[in-house]
């Protein structure tokens, strides 16, 4: 696609495609999803096209653009303030709109997952949206390539690793084992 939203260079794209395909296999036709912004969730948006009749609420401009042309999908792009550099919406308006929805699944692209740091992002303004997505979903998962395992970003998401699962590519076996021991479910 020639869309400027989709022109970002994606590191570890093969890993991210494998993660996205795993997620597409986890969900069912007709499910409702919350999806935040990030390169992994952007790749996930394409992988979801194997499904039908999905309801998707997102703050990602790229994900909304990718998913919006699938006829059986109902896509809601959260309105609000915009971070044009990273292509996401946030703020009071986005939060108010998000609070009206509940989902079967939340899939979050984040900047770090570690036992010490928890789940983190560089964007404090998006962390609020991420936390609301976790709270409003029956099942919440972070989707990250192995480079994010063991890293900690700026703003913490969620209070407890046991409330969020992890879909990732193989990473540092020690860190992955420690995450599992802390109660995090890993795919």
mmCIF file of C-alpha atoms in Angstrom:
data_model
loop_
_atom_site.group_PDB
_atom_site.id
_atom_site.type_symbol
_atom_site.label_atom_id
_atom_site.label_comp_id
_atom_site.label_asym_id
_atom_site.label_seq_id
_atom_site.Cartn_x
_atom_site.Cartn_y
_atom_site.Cartn_z
ATOM 1 C CA UNK A 1 0.000 0.000 0.000
ATOM 2 C CA UNK A 2 1.132 3.572 -0.643
ATOM 3 C CA UNK A 3 -0.470 4.880 2.543
ATOM 4 C CA UNK A 4 1.964 7.004 4.549
ATOM 5 C CA UNK A 5 0.599 5.264 7.654
ATOM 6 C CA UNK A 6 1.978 1.970 6.433
ATOM 7 C CA UNK A 7 5.389 3.159 5.297
ATOM 8 C CA UNK A 8 7.229 2.693 8.584
ATOM 9 C CA UNK A 9 10.129 0.280 8.426
ATOM 10 C CA UNK A 10 9.266 -2.730 10.544
ATOM 11 C CA UNK A 11 12.086 -4.453 12.409
ATOM 12 C CA UNK A 12 11.744 -8.191 13.008
ATOM 13 C CA UNK A 13 8.786 -8.324 10.615
ATOM 14 C CA UNK A 14 8.943 -12.116 10.187
ATOM 15 C CA UNK A 15 8.715 -12.606 13.944
ATOM 16 C CA UNK A 16 5.865 -10.123 14.128
ATOM 17 C CA UNK A 17 4.003 -11.919 11.311
ATOM 18 C CA UNK A 18 4.325 -15.229 13.178
ATOM 19 C CA UNK A 19 2.981 -13.547 16.336
ATOM 20 C CA UNK A 20 0.115 -12.000 14.359
ATOM 21 C CA UNK A 21 -0.794 -15.348 12.782
ATOM 22 C CA UNK A 22 -0.805 -16.988 16.229
ATOM 23 C CA UNK A 23 -3.253 -14.325 17.438
ATOM 24 C CA UNK A 24 -5.479 -14.765 14.373
ATOM 25 C CA UNK A 25 -5.657 -18.466 15.281
ATOM 26 C CA UNK A 26 -6.553 -17.707 18.922
ATOM 27 C CA UNK A 27 -9.674 -15.729 18.087
ATOM 28 C CA UNK A 28 -12.981 -16.766 16.519
ATOM 29 C CA UNK A 29 -15.159 -15.219 13.830
ATOM 30 C CA UNK A 30 -17.552 -12.776 15.489
ATOM 31 C CA UNK A 31 -15.225 -11.845 18.366
ATOM 32 C CA UNK A 32 -14.767 -8.310 19.672
ATOM 33 C CA UNK A 33 -11.224 -6.951 19.963
ATOM 34 C CA UNK A 34 -9.438 -3.964 21.437
ATOM 35 C CA UNK A 35 -6.184 -3.199 19.590
ATOM 36 C CA UNK A 36 -3.718 -0.460 20.479
ATOM 37 C CA UNK A 37 -1.080 1.106 18.242
ATOM 38 C CA UNK A 38 2.322 -0.259 17.329
ATOM 39 C CA UNK A 39 4.146 -2.056 14.548
ATOM 40 C CA UNK A 40 3.128 -5.507 15.827
ATOM 41 C CA UNK A 41 -0.562 -4.622 16.059
ATOM 42 C CA UNK A 42 -0.316 -3.054 12.595
ATOM 43 C CA UNK A 43 0.899 -6.406 11.250
ATOM 44 C CA UNK A 44 -1.795 -8.113 13.334
ATOM 45 C CA UNK A 45 -4.444 -6.007 11.589
ATOM 46 C CA UNK A 46 -3.475 -7.607 8.265
ATOM 47 C CA UNK A 47 -3.422 -11.114 9.762
ATOM 48 C CA UNK A 48 -6.947 -10.674 11.145
ATOM 49 C CA UNK A 49 -8.347 -10.537 7.602
ATOM 50 C CA UNK A 50 -8.583 -14.354 7.660
ATOM 51 C CA UNK A 51 -11.475 -13.872 10.132
ATOM 52 C CA UNK A 52 -14.950 -12.522 9.545
ATOM 53 C CA UNK A 53 -17.553 -10.524 11.466
ATOM 54 C CA UNK A 54 -15.059 -9.022 13.903
ATOM 55 C CA UNK A 55 -15.851 -5.953 15.985
ATOM 56 C CA UNK A 56 -12.667 -3.967 16.532
ATOM 57 C CA UNK A 57 -12.089 -0.891 18.684
ATOM 58 C CA UNK A 58 -8.684 0.722 18.188
ATOM 59 C CA UNK A 59 -6.762 3.908 18.809
ATOM 60 C CA UNK A 60 -4.346 3.049 15.973
ATOM 61 C CA UNK A 61 -4.754 5.045 12.768
ATOM 62 C CA UNK A 62 -2.881 2.365 10.791
ATOM 63 C CA UNK A 63 -4.900 -0.562 12.199
ATOM 64 C CA UNK A 64 -8.182 1.254 11.540
ATOM 65 C CA UNK A 65 -7.100 1.973 7.961
ATOM 66 C CA UNK A 66 -6.030 -1.628 7.334
ATOM 67 C CA UNK A 67 -9.125 -3.185 8.935
ATOM 68 C CA UNK A 68 -11.641 -0.633 7.691
ATOM 69 C CA UNK A 69 -11.798 -2.029 4.164
ATOM 70 C CA UNK A 70 -12.868 -5.524 5.265
ATOM 71 C CA UNK A 71 -16.616 -5.635 4.585
ATOM 72 C CA UNK A 72 -17.593 -7.938 7.467
ATOM 73 C CA UNK A 73 -15.631 -6.003 10.099
ATOM 74 C CA UNK A 74 -17.102 -3.245 12.250
ATOM 75 C CA UNK A 75 -14.201 -0.931 13.106
ATOM 76 C CA UNK A 76 -14.334 1.889 15.646
ATOM 77 C CA UNK A 77 -11.420 4.344 15.655
ATOM 78 C CA UNK A 78 -11.325 6.112 19.006
ATOM 79 C CA UNK A 79 -11.466 9.873 18.592
ATOM 80 C CA UNK A 80 -9.501 12.333 20.662
ATOM 81 C CA UNK A 81 -6.105 13.940 20.682
ATOM 82 C CA UNK A 82 -3.660 12.578 18.130
ATOM 83 C CA UNK A 83 -0.012 11.616 18.288
ATOM 84 C CA UNK A 84 0.718 11.984 14.585
ATOM 85 C CA UNK A 85 4.315 10.749 14.868
ATOM 86 C CA UNK A 86 3.261 7.357 16.215
ATOM 87 C CA UNK A 87 -0.231 7.293 14.705
ATOM 88 C CA UNK A 88 -2.491 6.908 17.727
ATOM 89 C CA UNK A 89 -5.293 8.729 19.506
ATOM 90 C CA UNK A 90 -5.448 9.342 23.235
ATOM 91 C CA UNK A 91 -6.888 11.640 25.878
ATOM 92 C CA UNK A 92 -10.222 12.261 27.542
ATOM 93 C CA UNK A 93 -12.353 11.906 24.418
ATOM 94 C CA UNK A 94 -10.728 8.585 23.471
ATOM 95 C CA UNK A 95 -11.117 7.343 27.058
ATOM 96 C CA UNK A 96 -14.782 8.350 27.228
ATOM 97 C CA UNK A 97 -15.506 6.553 23.960
ATOM 98 C CA UNK A 98 -13.531 3.439 24.957
ATOM 99 C CA UNK A 99 -15.411 3.211 28.267
ATOM 100 C CA UNK A 100 -18.618 2.466 26.319
ATOM 101 C CA UNK A 101 -17.233 -0.821 24.949
ATOM 102 C CA UNK A 102 -16.272 -4.254 26.240
ATOM 103 C CA UNK A 103 -14.344 -6.883 24.323
ATOM 104 C CA UNK A 104 -13.524 -10.562 24.221
ATOM 105 C CA UNK A 105 -9.853 -9.742 23.644
ATOM 106 C CA UNK A 106 -7.347 -6.931 24.031
ATOM 107 C CA UNK A 107 -4.125 -7.133 22.021
ATOM 108 C CA UNK A 108 -1.482 -4.606 22.969
ATOM 109 C CA UNK A 109 1.804 -3.796 21.297
ATOM 110 C CA UNK A 110 4.150 -2.543 24.037
ATOM 111 C CA UNK A 111 7.782 -1.494 24.459
ATOM 112 C CA UNK A 112 8.821 -3.789 27.278
ATOM 113 C CA UNK A 113 7.822 -6.870 29.273
ATOM 114 C CA UNK A 114 9.904 -7.911 32.265
ATOM 115 C CA UNK A 115 9.436 -9.380 35.708
ATOM 116 C CA UNK A 116 11.019 -6.323 37.351
ATOM 117 C CA UNK A 117 9.517 -3.606 35.158
ATOM 118 C CA UNK A 118 6.196 -5.220 34.326
ATOM 119 C CA UNK A 119 4.519 -4.259 31.049
ATOM 120 C CA UNK A 120 5.623 -0.840 29.844
ATOM 121 C CA UNK A 121 5.372 1.667 27.018
ATOM 122 C CA UNK A 122 7.275 4.817 26.101
ATOM 123 C CA UNK A 123 3.971 6.698 25.698
ATOM 124 C CA UNK A 124 2.403 7.648 29.030
ATOM 125 C CA UNK A 125 -0.621 9.099 27.216
ATOM 126 C CA UNK A 126 -1.321 5.749 25.552
ATOM 127 C CA UNK A 127 -0.752 3.748 28.761
ATOM 128 C CA UNK A 128 -4.098 5.040 30.052
ATOM 129 C CA UNK A 129 -5.840 3.643 26.946
ATOM 130 C CA UNK A 130 -3.898 0.369 27.269
ATOM 131 C CA UNK A 131 -5.014 -0.044 30.891
ATOM 132 C CA UNK A 132 -8.638 0.624 29.951
ATOM 133 C CA UNK A 133 -8.381 -1.983 27.173
ATOM 134 C CA UNK A 134 -7.042 -4.553 29.660
ATOM 135 C CA UNK A 135 -9.815 -3.753 32.143
ATOM 136 C CA UNK A 136 -12.539 -3.883 29.479
ATOM 137 C CA UNK A 137 -11.522 -7.198 27.892
ATOM 138 C CA UNK A 138 -12.242 -10.727 29.046
ATOM 139 C CA UNK A 139 -8.743 -11.765 27.952
ATOM 140 C CA UNK A 140 -5.803 -9.370 27.504
ATOM 141 C CA UNK A 141 -2.546 -10.169 25.706
ATOM 142 C CA UNK A 142 0.606 -8.252 24.916
ATOM 143 C CA UNK A 143 2.069 -9.031 21.493
ATOM 144 C CA UNK A 144 5.815 -8.419 21.307
ATOM 145 C CA UNK A 145 8.839 -9.720 19.457
ATOM 146 C CA UNK A 146 11.738 -11.072 21.487
ATOM 147 C CA UNK A 147 13.591 -7.728 21.529
ATOM 148 C CA UNK A 148 10.985 -6.368 23.992
ATOM 149 C CA UNK A 149 11.363 -9.225 26.505
ATOM 150 C CA UNK A 150 13.395 -8.142 29.523
ATOM 151 C CA UNK A 151 13.109 -4.458 28.614
ATOM 152 C CA UNK A 152 11.331 -1.766 30.602
ATOM 153 C CA UNK A 153 9.875 1.404 29.135
ATOM 154 C CA UNK A 154 8.680 4.607 30.776
ATOM 155 C CA UNK A 155 5.011 4.113 31.669
ATOM 156 C CA UNK A 156 3.686 0.997 33.358
ATOM 157 C CA UNK A 157 0.644 -0.838 31.977
ATOM 158 C CA UNK A 158 -1.391 -3.083 34.247
ATOM 159 C CA UNK A 159 -0.591 -3.909 37.852
ATOM 160 C CA UNK A 160 -0.162 -7.652 37.671
ATOM 161 C CA UNK A 161 1.573 -9.842 35.076
ATOM 162 C CA UNK A 162 -0.976 -12.579 35.856
ATOM 163 C CA UNK A 163 -3.822 -10.518 34.342
ATOM 164 C CA UNK A 164 -2.208 -10.281 30.895
ATOM 165 C CA UNK A 165 -0.931 -13.036 28.596
ATOM 166 C CA UNK A 166 2.052 -12.789 26.290
ATOM 167 C CA UNK A 167 2.267 -13.789 22.621
ATOM 168 C CA UNK A 168 5.900 -13.630 21.529
ATOM 169 C CA UNK A 169 8.663 -15.181 19.493
ATOM 170 C CA UNK A 170 11.324 -17.189 21.295
ATOM 171 C CA UNK A 171 13.456 -14.917 23.434
ATOM 172 C CA UNK A 172 15.844 -15.181 26.357
ATOM 173 C CA UNK A 173 14.758 -18.486 27.948
ATOM 174 C CA UNK A 174 15.644 -17.254 31.446
ATOM 175 C CA UNK A 175 13.519 -14.117 31.180
ATOM 176 C CA UNK A 176 10.653 -16.059 29.571
ATOM 177 C CA UNK A 177 10.811 -18.680 32.334
ATOM 178 C CA UNK A 178 10.795 -15.938 34.988
ATOM 179 C CA UNK A 179 7.724 -14.362 33.355
ATOM 180 C CA UNK A 180 5.971 -17.759 33.406
ATOM 181 C CA UNK A 181 6.937 -18.271 37.049
ATOM 182 C CA UNK A 182 5.420 -14.883 37.858
ATOM 183 C CA UNK A 183 2.101 -16.229 36.567
ATOM 184 C CA UNK A 184 2.079 -14.834 33.033
ATOM 185 C CA UNK A 185 0.581 -17.139 30.390
ATOM 186 C CA UNK A 186 2.856 -17.316 27.339
ATOM 187 C CA UNK A 187 2.067 -18.389 23.768
#
